[in-house]
Amino acid sequence: MQIEKQAEQQIEQKLEKPNMVFVTLVSIVAALGGVLFGFDTAVISGALGFLEQRFQLNQVQLGWAVSSIIIGCIAGASVSGILGDMFGRKKVLIAAAIIFMIGTVGSALPDTFTGYIIARMIGGFGIGITSALCPLYNAEIAPAKYRGRLVALNQLAIVTGIFLVYFVNTWISGYGDDAWDVSTAWRWMFAAGAVPGLLFLVLLCFVPESPRWLIKKGRPAEALKILLKIHGEDLARQEVLAIKEVSKQESGGSIRQLFMPGMRVALMVGIVLAALQQVTGINAVMYYAPVIFKEAGAGANASLIQTILIGFVNLLFTILALWLVDKVGRKVLLLIGSASMTICLTVIGLAFHTGNTSGPLLLIFILLYVASFAVSLGAVLWVVLSEIFPSRIRGRAVAIGTMTHWIADYVVSQSFPPLLHTAGPATTFWLFALMSLITVGFTWRAIPETKGKSLEEIETLWSTK
Ligand code: BGC
């Protein structure tokens, strides 16, 4: 306490700017966490066709080859909070990066399908921890005024990872002939994840522990030292006060509060929107794009190149979303985006139904669908989740929403190949269209516009429901 007082006095004497080296380093680390998430979940899109031939997979095993990582993610994310609180964010993130490296290199080596599945689950465990702890760490360490933007930047990092891996996959598969692709190319695709993984691991060693965690653990002097280094002296003082205030509010929250009348509605909105983000089919496209294009009659190389286009459009429209979200508002973006997704998916289903898949029509509507997702559900889900709950329940409520999103991701990525096989592509895409239509109705009825509202104003929105 004495040290804290002294530091506070020093702060009043000097005014400095945040240390940009630290802020940049922390931002890069946080961004790499998102990149790893996108990279390693979407790497499967390029490898799947080769794995299918190498291990002679049936439809259910194909689903399993894609979704096993998500099982790991669910497990990793569900323990990340407890581990992060126990051992500190930095140590757990370092452990997660090592686990991720074991998983990604491990997925490249096996000669049995079971070996591959186990390695993917291990990698997923690391990704699950990272994807939950990285944004948390970033939010805890960044100056308050940047916090809102960080949520959306995480989505940008994820789609950058997806875009990158589509490139890497295409490059690797162009390297050898068909036989080499089946025996070796997929191994390099997984192993490539070790490059951003290693960078992440090395950089993590240079970032400080989260000051907020140190304060929670009763180590304010260490926290203050770090805050002074990161933020400069004027901001450090404000940060200590802000951290104490938030911690006070959060410690007042109980599980029961999640289910109090006003909060119940907010929780339901978060859960349903998170599930809708996935059951409208985005990852059927992100993970299975080459399979879809092949189903439509394209060759292996054309499929991979079209997949890169998808990654590019996804990235471009995510940037547009970040720019629009505070101008146009969350609700309007969600409404326009999901209405447009409904139309695109209906047309895609029609193209398969009528066998009209050889021209550019299919590709154009898949790209429009991805653009509509990116500008709406893609980025807006995370923004809405981060702001609709009062801070005393936010941590738990966001975790429940995020977990729902993963479980729905698992269901879609596991069931897509059997669905394609039994119901056919037309019905499968129409099912996603129906879910998008439900999203339009749900957004219209249940989502309040939160643009420009303070967290206190948002809270009162729920108490009147
Ligand atoms: C979702 C991912 C999805 C990505 C596509 C993210 O918001 O969490 O599951 O692959 O969007 O851009």
Short mmCIF file of N, CA and C in Angstrom, two decimals, residues 250-406:
data_model
loop_
_atom_site.label_atom_id
_atom_site.label_comp_id
_atom_site.label_asym_id
_atom_site.label_seq_id
_atom_site.Cartn_x
_atom_site.Cartn_y
_atom_site.Cartn_z
N GLU A 250 -17.31 -6.72 -10.07
CA GLU A 250 -17.38 -8.12 -10.48
C GLU A 250 -17.53 -9.07 -9.31
N SER A 251 -16.84 -8.73 -8.21
CA SER A 251 -16.89 -9.66 -7.08
C SER A 251 -18.29 -9.68 -6.46
N GLY A 252 -19.11 -8.65 -6.77
CA GLY A 252 -20.47 -8.65 -6.26
C GLY A 252 -21.40 -9.60 -7.02
N GLY A 253 -20.96 -10.10 -8.17
CA GLY A 253 -21.84 -10.90 -9.03
C GLY A 253 -21.92 -12.35 -8.61
N SER A 254 -23.11 -12.93 -8.63
CA SER A 254 -23.21 -14.36 -8.34
C SER A 254 -23.89 -15.03 -9.53
N ILE A 255 -23.81 -16.36 -9.55
CA ILE A 255 -24.43 -17.11 -10.66
C ILE A 255 -25.92 -16.78 -10.71
N ARG A 256 -26.53 -16.59 -9.51
CA ARG A 256 -27.97 -16.31 -9.46
C ARG A 256 -28.32 -15.05 -10.25
N GLN A 257 -27.38 -14.08 -10.21
CA GLN A 257 -27.66 -12.82 -10.90
C GLN A 257 -27.86 -12.99 -12.40
N LEU A 258 -27.20 -14.03 -12.95
CA LEU A 258 -27.35 -14.30 -14.39
C LEU A 258 -28.80 -14.55 -14.74
N PHE A 259 -29.55 -15.10 -13.78
CA PHE A 259 -30.92 -15.52 -14.07
C PHE A 259 -31.97 -14.58 -13.48
N MET A 260 -31.52 -13.42 -13.00
CA MET A 260 -32.49 -12.44 -12.49
C MET A 260 -33.31 -11.93 -13.68
N PRO A 261 -34.56 -11.46 -13.43
CA PRO A 261 -35.45 -11.10 -14.54
C PRO A 261 -34.81 -10.32 -15.69
N GLY A 262 -34.20 -9.16 -15.43
CA GLY A 262 -33.62 -8.38 -16.52
C GLY A 262 -32.49 -9.13 -17.22
N MET A 263 -31.61 -9.73 -16.42
CA MET A 263 -30.43 -10.38 -16.98
C MET A 263 -30.74 -11.64 -17.77
N ARG A 264 -31.83 -12.31 -17.37
CA ARG A 264 -32.24 -13.54 -18.07
C ARG A 264 -32.41 -13.27 -19.57
N VAL A 265 -33.05 -12.14 -19.86
CA VAL A 265 -33.30 -11.81 -21.27
C VAL A 265 -31.98 -11.54 -21.98
N ALA A 266 -31.10 -10.78 -21.32
CA ALA A 266 -29.80 -10.48 -21.93
C ALA A 266 -29.03 -11.77 -22.21
N LEU A 267 -29.07 -12.68 -21.24
CA LEU A 267 -28.34 -13.95 -21.40
C LEU A 267 -28.92 -14.75 -22.56
N MET A 268 -30.24 -14.76 -22.64
CA MET A 268 -30.90 -15.50 -23.73
C MET A 268 -30.50 -14.90 -25.08
N VAL A 269 -30.48 -13.57 -25.17
CA VAL A 269 -30.09 -12.91 -26.42
C VAL A 269 -28.66 -13.30 -26.81
N GLY A 270 -27.75 -13.28 -25.83
CA GLY A 270 -26.35 -13.64 -26.10
C GLY A 270 -26.22 -15.08 -26.58
N ILE A 271 -26.91 -15.98 -25.91
CA ILE A 271 -26.80 -17.41 -26.25
C ILE A 271 -27.38 -17.66 -27.65
N VAL A 272 -28.58 -17.13 -27.90
CA VAL A 272 -29.23 -17.41 -29.20
C VAL A 272 -28.41 -16.80 -30.34
N LEU A 273 -27.93 -15.57 -30.15
CA LEU A 273 -27.17 -14.93 -31.24
C LEU A 273 -25.87 -15.70 -31.52
N ALA A 274 -25.23 -16.19 -30.45
CA ALA A 274 -23.99 -16.96 -30.63
C ALA A 274 -24.26 -18.24 -31.41
N ALA A 275 -25.37 -18.92 -31.09
CA ALA A 275 -25.70 -20.15 -31.82
C ALA A 275 -26.03 -19.83 -33.27
N LEU A 276 -26.80 -18.74 -33.48
CA LEU A 276 -27.20 -18.38 -34.84
C LEU A 276 -25.98 -18.04 -35.70
N GLN A 277 -24.96 -17.43 -35.08
CA GLN A 277 -23.76 -17.09 -35.86
C GLN A 277 -23.18 -18.33 -36.54
N GLN A 278 -23.34 -19.47 -35.87
CA GLN A 278 -22.76 -20.71 -36.41
C GLN A 278 -23.73 -21.52 -37.25
N VAL A 279 -24.99 -21.64 -36.79
CA VAL A 279 -25.91 -22.53 -37.52
C VAL A 279 -26.39 -21.92 -38.83
N THR A 280 -25.98 -20.68 -39.12
CA THR A 280 -26.27 -20.13 -40.43
C THR A 280 -25.19 -20.56 -41.43
N GLY A 281 -24.27 -21.42 -40.99
CA GLY A 281 -23.42 -22.16 -41.94
C GLY A 281 -22.07 -21.60 -42.31
N ILE A 282 -21.59 -20.53 -41.62
CA ILE A 282 -20.35 -19.91 -42.10
C ILE A 282 -19.18 -20.90 -42.16
N ASN A 283 -19.08 -21.76 -41.13
CA ASN A 283 -17.91 -22.63 -41.13
C ASN A 283 -18.05 -23.84 -42.05
N ALA A 284 -19.27 -24.10 -42.52
CA ALA A 284 -19.41 -25.08 -43.60
C ALA A 284 -18.62 -24.55 -44.80
N VAL A 285 -18.69 -23.21 -45.00
CA VAL A 285 -17.95 -22.61 -46.11
C VAL A 285 -16.45 -22.46 -45.75
N MET A 286 -16.16 -21.94 -44.53
CA MET A 286 -14.76 -21.70 -44.17
C MET A 286 -13.93 -22.98 -44.14
N TYR A 287 -14.52 -24.08 -43.63
CA TYR A 287 -13.74 -25.32 -43.50
C TYR A 287 -13.88 -26.23 -44.72
N TYR A 288 -15.02 -26.13 -45.41
CA TYR A 288 -15.28 -27.10 -46.48
C TYR A 288 -15.32 -26.49 -47.87
N ALA A 289 -14.88 -25.23 -48.02
CA ALA A 289 -15.02 -24.57 -49.33
C ALA A 289 -14.52 -25.43 -50.49
N PRO A 290 -13.30 -26.01 -50.42
CA PRO A 290 -12.85 -26.80 -51.58
C PRO A 290 -13.78 -27.99 -51.85
N VAL A 291 -14.34 -28.58 -50.79
CA VAL A 291 -15.26 -29.71 -50.98
C VAL A 291 -16.50 -29.22 -51.73
N ILE A 292 -17.01 -28.04 -51.33
CA ILE A 292 -18.21 -27.49 -51.98
C ILE A 292 -17.92 -27.22 -53.46
N PHE A 293 -16.75 -26.60 -53.73
CA PHE A 293 -16.44 -26.28 -55.13
C PHE A 293 -16.24 -27.55 -55.96
N LYS A 294 -15.66 -28.58 -55.33
CA LYS A 294 -15.48 -29.84 -56.05
C LYS A 294 -16.83 -30.47 -56.35
N GLU A 295 -17.71 -30.41 -55.35
CA GLU A 295 -19.07 -30.93 -55.51
C GLU A 295 -19.74 -30.23 -56.71
N ALA A 296 -19.37 -28.94 -56.89
CA ALA A 296 -19.96 -28.17 -57.99
C ALA A 296 -19.23 -28.43 -59.31
N GLY A 297 -18.19 -29.25 -59.27
CA GLY A 297 -17.53 -29.65 -60.51
C GLY A 297 -16.19 -28.99 -60.79
N ALA A 298 -15.65 -28.19 -59.85
CA ALA A 298 -14.36 -27.53 -60.10
C ALA A 298 -13.20 -28.51 -59.85
N GLY A 299 -12.06 -28.26 -60.49
CA GLY A 299 -10.87 -29.08 -60.26
C GLY A 299 -10.21 -28.70 -58.94
N ALA A 300 -9.22 -29.53 -58.49
CA ALA A 300 -8.62 -29.32 -57.17
C ALA A 300 -7.97 -27.94 -57.06
N ASN A 301 -7.22 -27.52 -58.11
CA ASN A 301 -6.52 -26.25 -58.03
C ASN A 301 -7.47 -25.06 -58.06
N ALA A 302 -8.46 -25.14 -58.97
CA ALA A 302 -9.46 -24.06 -59.06
C ALA A 302 -10.16 -23.92 -57.72
N SER A 303 -10.45 -25.05 -57.06
CA SER A 303 -11.14 -25.01 -55.77
C SER A 303 -10.33 -24.24 -54.74
N LEU A 304 -9.01 -24.50 -54.73
CA LEU A 304 -8.17 -23.83 -53.73
C LEU A 304 -8.07 -22.33 -54.02
N ILE A 305 -8.02 -21.98 -55.30
CA ILE A 305 -7.92 -20.56 -55.65
C ILE A 305 -9.22 -19.83 -55.30
N GLN A 306 -10.35 -20.49 -55.56
CA GLN A 306 -11.63 -19.88 -55.20
C GLN A 306 -11.72 -19.72 -53.68
N THR A 307 -11.11 -20.66 -52.97
CA THR A 307 -11.11 -20.57 -51.51
C THR A 307 -10.34 -19.33 -51.04
N ILE A 308 -9.23 -19.03 -51.72
CA ILE A 308 -8.46 -17.81 -51.37
C ILE A 308 -9.34 -16.57 -51.54
N LEU A 309 -10.12 -16.57 -52.61
CA LEU A 309 -11.03 -15.44 -52.84
C LEU A 309 -11.99 -15.27 -51.66
N ILE A 310 -12.49 -16.40 -51.16
CA ILE A 310 -13.39 -16.36 -50.00
C ILE A 310 -12.68 -15.70 -48.82
N GLY A 311 -11.44 -16.12 -48.57
CA GLY A 311 -10.67 -15.56 -47.46
C GLY A 311 -10.49 -14.06 -47.63
N PHE A 312 -10.24 -13.65 -48.86
CA PHE A 312 -9.99 -12.23 -49.14
C PHE A 312 -11.26 -11.41 -48.89
N VAL A 313 -12.39 -11.90 -49.42
CA VAL A 313 -13.66 -11.18 -49.25
C VAL A 313 -14.01 -11.10 -47.75
N ASN A 314 -13.77 -12.20 -47.05
CA ASN A 314 -14.05 -12.24 -45.61
C ASN A 314 -13.25 -11.16 -44.88
N LEU A 315 -11.98 -11.04 -45.25
CA LEU A 315 -11.09 -10.05 -44.63
C LEU A 315 -11.55 -8.62 -44.96
N LEU A 316 -11.82 -8.41 -46.24
CA LEU A 316 -12.22 -7.08 -46.70
C LEU A 316 -13.49 -6.60 -45.99
N PHE A 317 -14.49 -7.47 -45.93
CA PHE A 317 -15.77 -7.05 -45.36
C PHE A 317 -15.74 -7.01 -43.83
N THR A 318 -14.77 -7.70 -43.23
CA THR A 318 -14.61 -7.55 -41.79
C THR A 318 -14.09 -6.15 -41.49
N ILE A 319 -13.15 -5.69 -42.33
CA ILE A 319 -12.63 -4.33 -42.16
C ILE A 319 -13.77 -3.32 -42.31
N LEU A 320 -14.62 -3.56 -43.31
CA LEU A 320 -15.78 -2.68 -43.52
C LEU A 320 -16.69 -2.69 -42.28
N ALA A 321 -16.87 -3.89 -41.71
CA ALA A 321 -17.73 -4.01 -40.51
C ALA A 321 -17.19 -3.16 -39.36
N LEU A 322 -15.86 -3.21 -39.18
CA LEU A 322 -15.26 -2.46 -38.07
C LEU A 322 -15.51 -0.96 -38.24
N TRP A 323 -15.55 -0.54 -39.48
CA TRP A 323 -15.75 0.86 -39.78
C TRP A 323 -17.23 1.23 -39.61
N LEU A 324 -18.11 0.29 -39.96
CA LEU A 324 -19.55 0.59 -39.95
C LEU A 324 -20.23 0.41 -38.60
N VAL A 325 -19.63 -0.45 -37.75
CA VAL A 325 -20.38 -0.88 -36.56
C VAL A 325 -20.79 0.28 -35.65
N ASP A 326 -19.95 1.29 -35.55
CA ASP A 326 -20.32 2.42 -34.71
C ASP A 326 -21.08 3.50 -35.48
N LYS A 327 -21.02 3.43 -36.80
CA LYS A 327 -21.73 4.45 -37.61
C LYS A 327 -23.17 4.03 -37.85
N VAL A 328 -23.34 2.81 -38.41
CA VAL A 328 -24.67 2.34 -38.80
C VAL A 328 -25.40 1.71 -37.62
N GLY A 329 -24.65 1.08 -36.73
CA GLY A 329 -25.26 0.43 -35.58
C GLY A 329 -25.30 -1.08 -35.75
N ARG A 330 -25.37 -1.76 -34.59
CA ARG A 330 -25.31 -3.24 -34.59
C ARG A 330 -26.54 -3.85 -35.22
N LYS A 331 -27.71 -3.32 -34.82
CA LYS A 331 -28.96 -3.95 -35.24
C LYS A 331 -29.15 -3.85 -36.76
N VAL A 332 -28.89 -2.68 -37.29
CA VAL A 332 -29.07 -2.48 -38.74
C VAL A 332 -28.13 -3.41 -39.52
N LEU A 333 -26.86 -3.49 -39.09
CA LEU A 333 -25.92 -4.38 -39.77
C LEU A 333 -26.41 -5.82 -39.72
N LEU A 334 -26.87 -6.24 -38.53
CA LEU A 334 -27.34 -7.63 -38.38
C LEU A 334 -28.54 -7.88 -39.29
N LEU A 335 -29.46 -6.92 -39.33
CA LEU A 335 -30.67 -7.11 -40.15
C LEU A 335 -30.34 -7.21 -41.63
N ILE A 336 -29.56 -6.24 -42.11
CA ILE A 336 -29.23 -6.24 -43.55
C ILE A 336 -28.40 -7.49 -43.88
N GLY A 337 -27.40 -7.77 -43.03
CA GLY A 337 -26.51 -8.90 -43.31
C GLY A 337 -27.25 -10.23 -43.33
N SER A 338 -28.09 -10.47 -42.32
CA SER A 338 -28.73 -11.79 -42.28
C SER A 338 -29.82 -11.91 -43.35
N ALA A 339 -30.45 -10.79 -43.71
CA ALA A 339 -31.42 -10.85 -44.82
C ALA A 339 -30.68 -11.21 -46.11
N SER A 340 -29.54 -10.58 -46.30
CA SER A 340 -28.76 -10.86 -47.52
C SER A 340 -28.22 -12.31 -47.49
N MET A 341 -27.83 -12.79 -46.31
CA MET A 341 -27.38 -14.20 -46.21
C MET A 341 -28.51 -15.15 -46.61
N THR A 342 -29.75 -14.81 -46.17
CA THR A 342 -30.89 -15.66 -46.50
C THR A 342 -31.05 -15.77 -48.03
N ILE A 343 -30.96 -14.61 -48.69
CA ILE A 343 -31.14 -14.61 -50.16
C ILE A 343 -30.01 -15.41 -50.83
N CYS A 344 -28.76 -15.14 -50.42
CA CYS A 344 -27.62 -15.84 -51.05
C CYS A 344 -27.73 -17.34 -50.87
N LEU A 345 -28.05 -17.78 -49.65
CA LEU A 345 -28.10 -19.22 -49.38
C LEU A 345 -29.24 -19.87 -50.17
N THR A 346 -30.34 -19.15 -50.32
CA THR A 346 -31.45 -19.70 -51.11
C THR A 346 -31.01 -19.88 -52.57
N VAL A 347 -30.29 -18.88 -53.10
CA VAL A 347 -29.82 -18.98 -54.49
C VAL A 347 -28.79 -20.12 -54.61
N ILE A 348 -27.89 -20.25 -53.63
CA ILE A 348 -26.88 -21.33 -53.68
C ILE A 348 -27.59 -22.69 -53.71
N GLY A 349 -28.61 -22.83 -52.84
CA GLY A 349 -29.40 -24.07 -52.82
C GLY A 349 -30.05 -24.32 -54.19
N LEU A 350 -30.59 -23.24 -54.75
CA LEU A 350 -31.25 -23.37 -56.08
C LEU A 350 -30.25 -23.80 -57.15
N ALA A 351 -29.05 -23.22 -57.09
CA ALA A 351 -28.02 -23.57 -58.09
C ALA A 351 -27.73 -25.07 -58.03
N PHE A 352 -27.60 -25.61 -56.83
CA PHE A 352 -27.35 -27.06 -56.70
C PHE A 352 -28.59 -27.85 -57.13
N HIS A 353 -29.76 -27.33 -56.77
CA HIS A 353 -31.00 -28.03 -57.07
C HIS A 353 -31.20 -28.19 -58.58
N THR A 354 -30.84 -27.11 -59.32
CA THR A 354 -31.07 -27.14 -60.77
C THR A 354 -29.83 -27.64 -61.52
N GLY A 355 -28.77 -27.92 -60.79
CA GLY A 355 -27.54 -28.40 -61.43
C GLY A 355 -26.79 -27.29 -62.15
N ASN A 356 -27.12 -26.04 -61.84
CA ASN A 356 -26.51 -24.90 -62.51
C ASN A 356 -25.28 -24.42 -61.71
N THR A 357 -24.26 -25.28 -61.62
CA THR A 357 -23.14 -24.94 -60.74
C THR A 357 -21.83 -24.72 -61.49
N SER A 358 -21.87 -24.83 -62.81
CA SER A 358 -20.58 -24.76 -63.52
C SER A 358 -20.15 -23.32 -63.81
N GLY A 359 -21.09 -22.39 -63.95
CA GLY A 359 -20.73 -21.00 -64.26
C GLY A 359 -20.28 -20.25 -63.02
N PRO A 360 -20.14 -18.91 -63.15
CA PRO A 360 -19.66 -18.11 -62.01
C PRO A 360 -20.73 -17.85 -60.94
N LEU A 361 -22.01 -18.20 -61.25
CA LEU A 361 -23.11 -17.86 -60.35
C LEU A 361 -22.88 -18.37 -58.91
N LEU A 362 -22.48 -19.64 -58.82
CA LEU A 362 -22.31 -20.24 -57.49
C LEU A 362 -21.23 -19.49 -56.70
N LEU A 363 -20.08 -19.27 -57.36
CA LEU A 363 -18.98 -18.58 -56.68
C LEU A 363 -19.42 -17.18 -56.24
N ILE A 364 -20.11 -16.47 -57.13
CA ILE A 364 -20.53 -15.10 -56.81
C ILE A 364 -21.43 -15.09 -55.56
N PHE A 365 -22.39 -16.03 -55.51
CA PHE A 365 -23.30 -16.02 -54.36
C PHE A 365 -22.63 -16.52 -53.07
N ILE A 366 -21.66 -17.41 -53.22
CA ILE A 366 -20.92 -17.82 -52.00
C ILE A 366 -20.13 -16.61 -51.48
N LEU A 367 -19.51 -15.87 -52.40
CA LEU A 367 -18.74 -14.68 -51.98
C LEU A 367 -19.65 -13.63 -51.35
N LEU A 368 -20.84 -13.44 -51.94
CA LEU A 368 -21.79 -12.47 -51.38
C LEU A 368 -22.25 -12.91 -49.99
N TYR A 369 -22.44 -14.22 -49.85
CA TYR A 369 -22.85 -14.76 -48.55
C TYR A 369 -21.77 -14.48 -47.49
N VAL A 370 -20.51 -14.77 -47.85
CA VAL A 370 -19.41 -14.55 -46.91
C VAL A 370 -19.30 -13.06 -46.57
N ALA A 371 -19.44 -12.20 -47.58
CA ALA A 371 -19.38 -10.75 -47.35
C ALA A 371 -20.49 -10.32 -46.38
N SER A 372 -21.70 -10.87 -46.60
CA SER A 372 -22.84 -10.48 -45.74
C SER A 372 -22.61 -10.96 -44.31
N PHE A 373 -22.03 -12.14 -44.16
CA PHE A 373 -21.73 -12.65 -42.82
C PHE A 373 -20.69 -11.75 -42.14
N ALA A 374 -19.61 -11.48 -42.89
CA ALA A 374 -18.49 -10.74 -42.30
C ALA A 374 -18.93 -9.37 -41.80
N VAL A 375 -19.83 -8.74 -42.55
CA VAL A 375 -20.22 -7.38 -42.20
C VAL A 375 -21.29 -7.38 -41.10
N SER A 376 -21.85 -8.55 -40.82
CA SER A 376 -22.91 -8.58 -39.80
C SER A 376 -22.56 -9.54 -38.66
N LEU A 377 -23.08 -10.78 -38.72
CA LEU A 377 -22.89 -11.72 -37.60
C LEU A 377 -21.43 -11.92 -37.21
N GLY A 378 -20.51 -11.89 -38.21
CA GLY A 378 -19.10 -12.16 -37.95
C GLY A 378 -18.54 -11.26 -36.86
N ALA A 379 -18.55 -9.96 -37.13
CA ALA A 379 -17.95 -9.04 -36.16
C ALA A 379 -18.96 -8.63 -35.08
N VAL A 380 -20.23 -8.48 -35.47
CA VAL A 380 -21.20 -7.88 -34.55
C VAL A 380 -21.49 -8.79 -33.35
N LEU A 381 -21.47 -10.12 -33.55
CA LEU A 381 -21.72 -11.00 -32.40
C LEU A 381 -20.80 -10.64 -31.24
N TRP A 382 -19.49 -10.49 -31.55
CA TRP A 382 -18.52 -10.27 -30.47
C TRP A 382 -18.70 -8.89 -29.84
N VAL A 383 -19.07 -7.91 -30.66
CA VAL A 383 -19.30 -6.57 -30.11
C VAL A 383 -20.51 -6.61 -29.18
N VAL A 384 -21.59 -7.25 -29.66
CA VAL A 384 -22.82 -7.31 -28.85
C VAL A 384 -22.54 -8.07 -27.55
N LEU A 385 -21.86 -9.22 -27.67
CA LEU A 385 -21.57 -10.01 -26.46
C LEU A 385 -20.77 -9.21 -25.44
N SER A 386 -19.86 -8.37 -25.94
CA SER A 386 -18.99 -7.67 -24.99
C SER A 386 -19.69 -6.48 -24.34
N GLU A 387 -20.87 -6.09 -24.84
CA GLU A 387 -21.46 -4.88 -24.26
C GLU A 387 -22.88 -5.02 -23.71
N ILE A 388 -23.53 -6.18 -23.91
CA ILE A 388 -24.92 -6.22 -23.43
C ILE A 388 -25.05 -6.61 -21.96
N PHE A 389 -23.94 -7.04 -21.34
CA PHE A 389 -24.04 -7.46 -19.94
C PHE A 389 -23.39 -6.44 -19.01
N PRO A 390 -23.99 -6.21 -17.85
CA PRO A 390 -23.33 -5.33 -16.88
C PRO A 390 -22.05 -6.01 -16.37
N SER A 391 -21.08 -5.20 -15.93
CA SER A 391 -19.76 -5.79 -15.67
C SER A 391 -19.79 -6.85 -14.57
N ARG A 392 -20.78 -6.78 -13.64
CA ARG A 392 -20.74 -7.78 -12.57
C ARG A 392 -21.01 -9.20 -13.07
N ILE A 393 -21.68 -9.33 -14.23
CA ILE A 393 -21.88 -10.70 -14.74
C ILE A 393 -21.20 -10.91 -16.09
N ARG A 394 -20.50 -9.89 -16.59
CA ARG A 394 -20.01 -9.96 -17.97
C ARG A 394 -19.10 -11.17 -18.21
N GLY A 395 -18.14 -11.38 -17.32
CA GLY A 395 -17.18 -12.47 -17.52
C GLY A 395 -17.88 -13.79 -17.76
N ARG A 396 -18.77 -14.13 -16.86
CA ARG A 396 -19.45 -15.42 -16.95
C ARG A 396 -20.39 -15.49 -18.15
N ALA A 397 -21.12 -14.39 -18.37
CA ALA A 397 -22.10 -14.40 -19.45
C ALA A 397 -21.41 -14.51 -20.82
N VAL A 398 -20.29 -13.78 -20.99
CA VAL A 398 -19.57 -13.87 -22.27
C VAL A 398 -19.03 -15.29 -22.45
N ALA A 399 -18.56 -15.88 -21.36
CA ALA A 399 -18.03 -17.25 -21.46
C ALA A 399 -19.13 -18.22 -21.91
N ILE A 400 -20.34 -18.04 -21.37
CA ILE A 400 -21.45 -18.93 -21.75
C ILE A 400 -21.79 -18.72 -23.24
N GLY A 401 -21.81 -17.46 -23.67
CA GLY A 401 -22.09 -17.16 -25.08
C GLY A 401 -21.03 -17.76 -26.00
N THR A 402 -19.75 -17.59 -25.60
CA THR A 402 -18.65 -18.11 -26.43
C THR A 402 -18.72 -19.63 -26.53
N MET A 403 -19.03 -20.25 -25.41
CA MET A 403 -19.11 -21.72 -25.40
C MET A 403 -20.25 -22.20 -26.30
N THR A 404 -21.37 -21.49 -26.24
CA THR A 404 -22.50 -21.85 -27.11
C THR A 404 -22.07 -21.79 -28.58
N HIS A 405 -21.31 -20.74 -28.90
CA HIS A 405 -20.84 -20.56 -30.29
C HIS A 405 -20.00 -21.76 -30.71
N TRP A 406 -19.15 -22.27 -29.80
CA TRP A 406 -18.30 -23.40 -30.17
C TRP A 406 -19.07 -24.71 -30.31
#
